[in-house]
mmCIF file of N, CA, C and O in Angstrom:
data_model
loop_
_atom_site.group_PDB
_atom_site.id
_atom_site.type_symbol
_atom_site.label_atom_id
_atom_site.label_comp_id
_atom_site.label_asym_id
_atom_site.label_seq_id
_atom_site.Cartn_x
_atom_site.Cartn_y
_atom_site.Cartn_z
ATOM 1 N N ALA A 1 35.198 -33.735 37.176
ATOM 2 C CA ALA A 1 36.767 -33.934 37.810
ATOM 3 C C ALA A 1 36.939 -34.694 39.197
ATOM 4 O O ALA A 1 36.096 -34.417 39.165
ATOM 5 N N GLU A 2 37.810 -34.694 38.942
ATOM 6 C CA GLU A 2 38.238 -35.193 40.776
ATOM 7 C C GLU A 2 38.729 -33.933 41.748
ATOM 8 O O GLU A 2 39.159 -33.068 41.018
ATOM 9 N N GLU A 3 37.721 -34.616 42.370
ATOM 10 C CA GLU A 3 37.536 -33.967 43.458
ATOM 11 C C GLU A 3 39.234 -33.475 44.806
ATOM 12 O O GLU A 3 39.656 -34.825 44.498
ATOM 13 N N LEU A 4 38.745 -32.379 44.851
ATOM 14 C CA LEU A 4 39.916 -31.988 45.058
ATOM 15 C C LEU A 4 40.327 -32.399 46.431
ATOM 16 O O LEU A 4 38.965 -32.225 48.031
ATOM 17 N N LYS A 5 41.448 -32.808 47.466
ATOM 18 C CA LYS A 5 41.413 -33.114 48.952
ATOM 19 C C LYS A 5 42.064 -30.697 49.539
ATOM 20 O O LYS A 5 42.065 -30.656 48.583
ATOM 21 N N PRO A 6 41.136 -30.929 50.723
ATOM 22 C CA PRO A 6 41.104 -29.840 52.077
ATOM 23 C C PRO A 6 42.608 -29.773 51.619
ATOM 24 O O PRO A 6 42.087 -27.942 51.254
ATOM 25 N N GLU A 7 43.260 -30.267 51.881
ATOM 26 C CA GLU A 7 45.028 -29.722 51.954
ATOM 27 C C GLU A 7 45.044 -28.827 50.550
ATOM 28 O O GLU A 7 45.607 -27.912 49.935
ATOM 29 N N ASP A 8 44.791 -29.859 49.757
ATOM 30 C CA ASP A 8 45.461 -28.484 48.317
ATOM 31 C C ASP A 8 44.186 -27.972 47.887
ATOM 32 O O ASP A 8 45.057 -26.909 47.268
ATOM 33 N N GLU A 9 43.003 -27.752 48.314
ATOM 34 C CA GLU A 9 42.819 -26.990 48.404
ATOM 35 C C GLU A 9 43.057 -25.024 48.476
ATOM 36 O O GLU A 9 42.782 -24.422 48.306
ATOM 37 N N LEU A 10 43.036 -25.339 50.160
ATOM 38 C CA LEU A 10 44.225 -24.556 50.676
ATOM 39 C C LEU A 10 45.391 -23.984 49.871
ATOM 40 O O LEU A 10 45.669 -23.170 50.369
ATOM 41 N N LEU A 11 46.726 -25.468 49.362
ATOM 42 C CA LEU A 11 47.192 -25.062 48.746
ATOM 43 C C LEU A 11 47.032 -23.949 47.558
ATOM 44 O O LEU A 11 48.200 -22.944 47.550
ATOM 45 N N ILE A 12 46.153 -24.001 46.840
ATOM 46 C CA ILE A 12 46.028 -23.160 46.011
ATOM 47 C C ILE A 12 45.063 -22.240 46.538
ATOM 48 O O ILE A 12 45.895 -21.314 44.909
ATOM 49 N N LEU A 13 44.799 -21.915 47.335
ATOM 50 C CA LEU A 13 44.323 -20.678 47.643
ATOM 51 C C LEU A 13 45.655 -19.785 47.979
ATOM 52 O O LEU A 13 45.746 -18.645 47.685
ATOM 53 N N ILE A 14 45.933 -19.633 49.017
ATOM 54 C CA ILE A 14 47.696 -19.819 48.972
ATOM 55 C C ILE A 14 48.707 -19.417 48.696
ATOM 56 O O ILE A 14 48.643 -17.876 48.073
ATOM 57 N N LEU A 15 48.918 -20.214 47.259
ATOM 58 C CA LEU A 15 49.675 -19.556 45.930
ATOM 59 C C LEU A 15 48.909 -18.382 45.022
ATOM 60 O O LEU A 15 49.823 -18.203 45.193
ATOM 61 N N SER A 16 47.493 -19.098 45.009
ATOM 62 C CA SER A 16 47.093 -18.043 44.028
ATOM 63 C C SER A 16 47.228 -16.904 44.669
ATOM 64 O O SER A 16 47.278 -15.440 44.042
ATOM 65 N N ASN A 17 46.591 -16.575 46.392
ATOM 66 C CA ASN A 17 46.784 -14.956 46.618
ATOM 67 C C ASN A 17 48.236 -14.471 46.699
ATOM 68 O O ASN A 17 48.611 -13.113 46.670
ATOM 69 N N ARG A 18 49.264 -15.873 47.406
ATOM 70 C CA ARG A 18 50.532 -14.698 46.934
ATOM 71 C C ARG A 18 50.726 -14.701 45.778
ATOM 72 O O ARG A 18 51.590 -13.448 45.601
ATOM 73 N N GLY A 19 50.542 -15.283 44.439
ATOM 74 C CA GLY A 19 51.020 -14.867 42.925
ATOM 75 C C GLY A 19 50.367 -13.242 43.059
ATOM 76 O O GLY A 19 51.352 -12.290 42.423
ATOM 77 N N GLU A 20 48.893 -13.485 43.731
ATOM 78 C CA GLU A 20 48.915 -12.015 43.215
ATOM 79 C C GLU A 20 49.652 -10.846 43.709
ATOM 80 O O GLU A 20 49.825 -9.819 42.995
ATOM 81 N N CYS A 21 49.764 -11.636 45.171
ATOM 82 C CA CYS A 21 50.270 -10.071 45.861
ATOM 83 C C CYS A 21 51.649 -9.374 45.152
ATOM 84 O O CYS A 21 52.380 -8.861 44.630
ATOM 85 N N LYS A 22 52.514 -11.082 45.084
ATOM 86 C CA LYS A 22 53.690 -10.255 43.899
ATOM 87 C C LYS A 22 53.771 -9.924 42.732
ATOM 88 O O LYS A 22 54.329 -9.010 42.467
ATOM 89 N N ARG A 23 52.038 -9.669 41.534
ATOM 90 C CA ARG A 23 51.874 -9.428 40.955
ATOM 91 C C ARG A 23 51.710 -7.481 41.459
ATOM 92 O O ARG A 23 52.290 -7.225 40.536
ATOM 93 N N GLN A 24 51.684 -7.258 42.348
ATOM 94 C CA GLN A 24 51.305 -6.290 42.603
ATOM 95 C C GLN A 24 52.507 -5.336 42.860
ATOM 96 O O GLN A 24 52.460 -3.996 42.117
ATOM 97 N N LEU A 25 53.521 -6.488 43.367
ATOM 98 C CA LEU A 25 54.642 -5.823 43.776
ATOM 99 C C LEU A 25 56.029 -5.650 42.634
ATOM 100 O O LEU A 25 56.783 -5.545 42.365
ATOM 101 N N GLN A 26 54.822 -5.861 41.444
ATOM 102 C CA GLN A 26 56.215 -6.403 39.976
ATOM 103 C C GLN A 26 56.763 -7.491 39.468
ATOM 104 O O GLN A 26 57.606 -7.526 38.915
ATOM 105 N N ASP A 27 56.515 -8.007 41.461
ATOM 106 C CA ASP A 27 57.808 -9.256 41.437
ATOM 107 C C ASP A 27 56.717 -10.211 40.433
ATOM 108 O O ASP A 27 56.686 -11.398 40.459
ATOM 109 N N TYR A 28 56.199 -10.106 38.734
ATOM 110 C CA TYR A 28 55.854 -11.517 37.757
ATOM 111 C C TYR A 28 56.316 -12.564 37.385
ATOM 112 O O TYR A 28 55.563 -13.570 37.189
ATOM 113 N N GLU A 29 57.966 -12.804 37.854
ATOM 114 C CA GLU A 29 58.283 -13.977 37.277
ATOM 115 C C GLU A 29 57.838 -14.750 38.926
ATOM 116 O O GLU A 29 57.361 -16.259 38.760
ATOM 117 N N GLY A 30 57.608 -13.959 40.309
ATOM 118 C CA GLY A 30 57.714 -14.817 40.867
ATOM 119 C C GLY A 30 55.926 -14.767 41.040
ATOM 120 O O GLY A 30 55.891 -16.480 41.872
ATOM 121 N N ALA A 31 55.949 -13.904 40.811
ATOM 122 C CA ALA A 31 54.103 -14.652 40.518
ATOM 123 C C ALA A 31 53.450 -15.828 39.101
ATOM 124 O O ALA A 31 52.890 -16.618 40.128
ATOM 125 N N LEU A 32 54.187 -15.944 39.256
ATOM 126 C CA LEU A 32 54.139 -16.926 37.284
ATOM 127 C C LEU A 32 54.532 -18.479 38.306
ATOM 128 O O LEU A 32 53.167 -18.852 38.148
ATOM 129 N N GLU A 33 55.352 -18.089 38.710
ATOM 130 C CA GLU A 33 55.831 -19.951 39.729
ATOM 131 C C GLU A 33 54.432 -20.178 40.502
ATOM 132 O O GLU A 33 54.687 -21.578 39.899
ATOM 133 N N ASP A 34 54.389 -18.795 41.395
ATOM 134 C CA ASP A 34 53.256 -19.098 42.208
ATOM 135 C C ASP A 34 51.705 -19.693 41.445
ATOM 136 O O ASP A 34 51.194 -20.552 41.876
ATOM 137 N N LEU A 35 51.775 -19.687 40.686
ATOM 138 C CA LEU A 35 49.997 -19.198 39.894
ATOM 139 C C LEU A 35 50.523 -21.243 38.821
ATOM 140 O O LEU A 35 49.556 -21.667 39.492
ATOM 141 N N ASN A 36 51.531 -21.038 38.618
ATOM 142 C CA ASN A 36 51.805 -22.331 37.809
ATOM 143 C C ASN A 36 51.766 -23.737 38.703
ATOM 144 O O ASN A 36 51.021 -23.857 38.339
ATOM 145 N N ARG A 37 52.396 -23.583 39.966
ATOM 146 C CA ARG A 37 52.272 -24.329 40.694
ATOM 147 C C ARG A 37 50.544 -24.374 41.251
ATOM 148 O O ARG A 37 50.507 -25.720 41.401
ATOM 149 N N ALA A 38 50.239 -23.664 41.300
ATOM 150 C CA ALA A 38 48.580 -23.456 41.811
ATOM 151 C C ALA A 38 47.760 -24.373 40.872
ATOM 152 O O ALA A 38 47.369 -25.008 40.822
ATOM 153 N N LEU A 39 48.336 -23.751 39.642
ATOM 154 C CA LEU A 39 47.607 -24.930 38.448
ATOM 155 C C LEU A 39 48.093 -26.409 37.354
ATOM 156 O O LEU A 39 47.013 -26.747 37.253
ATOM 157 N N LYS A 40 49.577 -26.680 38.640
ATOM 158 C CA LYS A 40 49.154 -27.728 38.236
ATOM 159 C C LYS A 40 48.715 -28.877 39.246
ATOM 160 O O LYS A 40 47.493 -29.570 39.135
ATOM 161 N N ILE A 41 47.982 -27.764 40.367
ATOM 162 C CA ILE A 41 47.309 -28.789 41.485
ATOM 163 C C ILE A 41 45.971 -28.911 40.942
ATOM 164 O O ILE A 41 45.336 -29.477 40.799
ATOM 165 N N ASP A 42 45.418 -27.838 39.943
ATOM 166 C CA ASP A 42 43.803 -27.342 40.027
ATOM 167 C C ASP A 42 43.654 -26.735 38.370
ATOM 168 O O ASP A 42 44.165 -25.532 38.348
ATOM 169 N N PRO A 43 44.648 -26.889 37.483
ATOM 170 C CA PRO A 43 44.611 -26.437 35.751
ATOM 171 C C PRO A 43 42.789 -25.737 35.199
ATOM 172 O O PRO A 43 43.628 -24.936 35.260
ATOM 173 N N GLU A 44 42.466 -26.080 36.321
ATOM 174 C CA GLU A 44 41.439 -25.112 36.275
ATOM 175 C C GLU A 44 40.359 -24.150 37.232
ATOM 176 O O GLU A 44 39.029 -23.335 36.652
ATOM 177 N N ASP A 45 41.555 -23.820 37.840
ATOM 178 C CA ASP A 45 41.003 -23.015 38.962
ATOM 179 C C ASP A 45 41.061 -21.940 38.750
ATOM 180 O O ASP A 45 42.000 -21.289 37.842
ATOM 181 N N PRO A 46 39.494 -21.004 38.766
ATOM 182 C CA PRO A 46 39.420 -20.169 37.781
ATOM 183 C C PRO A 46 40.227 -18.736 38.113
ATOM 184 O O PRO A 46 40.944 -18.086 38.436
ATOM 185 N N VAL A 47 40.258 -18.728 39.245
ATOM 186 C CA VAL A 47 41.024 -17.214 40.328
ATOM 187 C C VAL A 47 42.732 -18.127 40.145
ATOM 188 O O VAL A 47 43.370 -16.206 39.586
ATOM 189 N N SER A 48 43.067 -18.477 39.365
ATOM 190 C CA SER A 48 44.587 -19.012 39.466
ATOM 191 C C SER A 48 44.503 -18.554 37.799
ATOM 192 O O SER A 48 45.781 -17.911 37.314
ATOM 193 N N LEU A 49 43.840 -18.669 37.268
ATOM 194 C CA LEU A 49 43.828 -18.123 35.636
ATOM 195 C C LEU A 49 43.593 -17.418 35.371
ATOM 196 O O LEU A 49 44.379 -16.341 34.658
ATOM 197 N N GLN A 50 43.055 -16.565 35.700
ATOM 198 C CA GLN A 50 42.475 -15.298 35.903
ATOM 199 C C GLN A 50 43.595 -14.324 36.600
ATOM 200 O O GLN A 50 43.618 -12.760 35.982
ATOM 201 N N PHE A 51 44.224 -14.993 37.623
ATOM 202 C CA PHE A 51 45.300 -14.234 38.684
ATOM 203 C C PHE A 51 46.674 -14.387 36.881
ATOM 204 O O PHE A 51 47.005 -13.282 36.911
ATOM 205 N N ARG A 52 46.649 -15.330 37.072
ATOM 206 C CA ARG A 52 47.814 -15.035 35.735
ATOM 207 C C ARG A 52 47.688 -14.616 33.916
ATOM 208 O O ARG A 52 48.777 -14.002 34.136
ATOM 209 N N GLY A 53 46.054 -14.833 33.768
ATOM 210 C CA GLY A 53 46.647 -13.964 32.914
ATOM 211 C C GLY A 53 46.554 -12.266 32.465
ATOM 212 O O GLY A 53 46.879 -11.563 32.438
ATOM 213 N N ALA A 54 46.299 -11.561 34.059
ATOM 214 C CA ALA A 54 46.989 -10.294 34.985
ATOM 215 C C ALA A 54 48.286 -10.043 34.735
ATOM 216 O O ALA A 54 48.921 -9.086 33.893
ATOM 217 N N THR A 55 48.806 -11.150 35.260
ATOM 218 C CA THR A 55 50.647 -11.439 35.269
ATOM 219 C C THR A 55 51.074 -11.936 33.899
ATOM 220 O O THR A 55 51.812 -11.072 33.488
ATOM 221 N N LYS A 56 50.178 -12.469 33.549
ATOM 222 C CA LYS A 56 51.289 -12.121 32.269
ATOM 223 C C LYS A 56 50.520 -10.444 30.716
ATOM 224 O O LYS A 56 51.931 -10.530 30.242
ATOM 225 N N ARG A 57 49.650 -10.631 31.375
ATOM 226 C CA ARG A 57 49.164 -8.943 30.385
ATOM 227 C C ARG A 57 50.090 -7.958 30.824
ATOM 228 O O ARG A 57 51.108 -7.291 29.983
ATOM 229 N N MET A 58 51.246 -8.377 32.449
ATOM 230 C CA MET A 58 51.831 -6.749 32.977
ATOM 231 C C MET A 58 52.633 -7.201 31.775
ATOM 232 O O MET A 58 53.548 -6.344 31.841
ATOM 233 N N LYS A 59 53.290 -8.377 31.442
ATOM 234 C CA LYS A 59 54.788 -8.718 31.430
ATOM 235 C C LYS A 59 55.014 -9.040 29.024
ATOM 236 O O LYS A 59 55.535 -8.988 28.369
ATOM 237 N N LYS A 60 52.828 -8.379 28.496
ATOM 238 C CA LYS A 60 53.059 -7.957 27.688
ATOM 239 C C LYS A 60 52.684 -9.427 26.371
ATOM 240 O O LYS A 60 53.180 -8.945 25.269
ATOM 241 N N ASP A 61 52.477 -10.346 27.243
ATOM 242 C CA ASP A 61 52.386 -11.644 26.885
ATOM 243 C C ASP A 61 50.500 -11.630 26.777
ATOM 244 O O ASP A 61 49.646 -12.045 27.092
ATOM 245 N N TYR A 62 50.285 -10.534 25.728
ATOM 246 C CA TYR A 62 49.222 -10.363 25.501
ATOM 247 C C TYR A 62 48.137 -11.609 25.146
ATOM 248 O O TYR A 62 46.809 -12.148 25.300
ATOM 249 N N GLN A 63 48.635 -13.082 24.013
ATOM 250 C CA GLN A 63 48.268 -13.157 24.174
ATOM 251 C C GLN A 63 47.629 -14.714 25.054
ATOM 252 O O GLN A 63 46.502 -15.695 25.105
ATOM 253 N N GLY A 64 49.107 -14.867 25.681
ATOM 254 C CA GLY A 64 49.021 -16.662 26.440
ATOM 255 C C GLY A 64 47.762 -15.714 27.766
ATOM 256 O O GLY A 64 46.705 -16.178 28.770
ATOM 257 N N ALA A 65 47.387 -13.870 28.177
ATOM 258 C CA ALA A 65 46.599 -13.871 28.715
ATOM 259 C C ALA A 65 45.995 -13.894 28.757
ATOM 260 O O ALA A 65 44.629 -13.910 28.910
ATOM 261 N N LEU A 66 45.073 -13.789 26.856
ATOM 262 C CA LEU A 66 44.433 -13.885 26.297
ATOM 263 C C LEU A 66 43.252 -15.508 26.665
ATOM 264 O O LEU A 66 42.450 -15.498 27.032
ATOM 265 N N GLU A 67 44.296 -16.223 26.744
ATOM 266 C CA GLU A 67 43.550 -17.203 26.625
ATOM 267 C C GLU A 67 43.667 -18.114 27.942
ATOM 268 O O GLU A 67 42.509 -18.753 28.364
ATOM 269 N N ASP A 68 44.063 -16.888 28.667
ATOM 270 C CA ASP A 68 44.245 -17.806 30.699
ATOM 271 C C ASP A 68 42.296 -16.504 31.088
ATOM 272 O O ASP A 68 42.048 -17.512 31.680
ATOM 273 N N LEU A 69 42.270 -15.670 30.213
ATOM 274 C CA LEU A 69 41.297 -15.070 31.533
ATOM 275 C C LEU A 69 40.106 -15.714 29.897
ATOM 276 O O LEU A 69 39.493 -16.283 30.664
ATOM 277 N N LEU A 70 40.739 -16.288 29.209
ATOM 278 C CA LEU A 70 39.002 -17.046 28.338
ATOM 279 C C LEU A 70 38.592 -18.256 29.312
ATOM 280 O O LEU A 70 37.791 -18.291 29.285
ATOM 281 N N GLU A 71 39.953 -18.544 29.413
ATOM 282 C CA GLU A 71 39.397 -20.180 29.401
ATOM 283 C C GLU A 71 39.221 -20.280 31.832
ATOM 284 O O GLU A 71 38.004 -21.019 32.344
ATOM 285 N N ALA A 72 39.360 -18.760 32.082
ATOM 286 C CA ALA A 72 39.073 -18.284 33.696
ATOM 287 C C ALA A 72 37.128 -18.023 33.407
ATOM 288 O O ALA A 72 36.689 -18.262 34.930
ATOM 289 N N GLN A 73 36.296 -17.752 32.240
ATOM 290 C CA GLN A 73 35.298 -17.595 32.691
ATOM 291 C C GLN A 73 34.393 -19.255 32.826
ATOM 292 O O GLN A 73 34.882 -19.500 32.430
#
C-alpha cells in the first residue's frame, strides 16, 4: 500500500472523528459523508470503516454494516 502523506493522515483523523461525533448526534447522513471522504483517501482505514459500520447499523443497513466491520478487522 502507498504511504500516506502526513496531511492526508491528519485529514482522515479529522473526518473520521467528526463523522463519529455526527453519528452520536444522530446525523447519520452527515456522518456517512465525512466517513466516505476519509475512506476515499484511505479505503482500508480501520477506524473510518468501524465508524461507518456503526453508522450503517444505526440506519438499519445491516449488510453494509457487517461488510465494513469485517473489513475493519
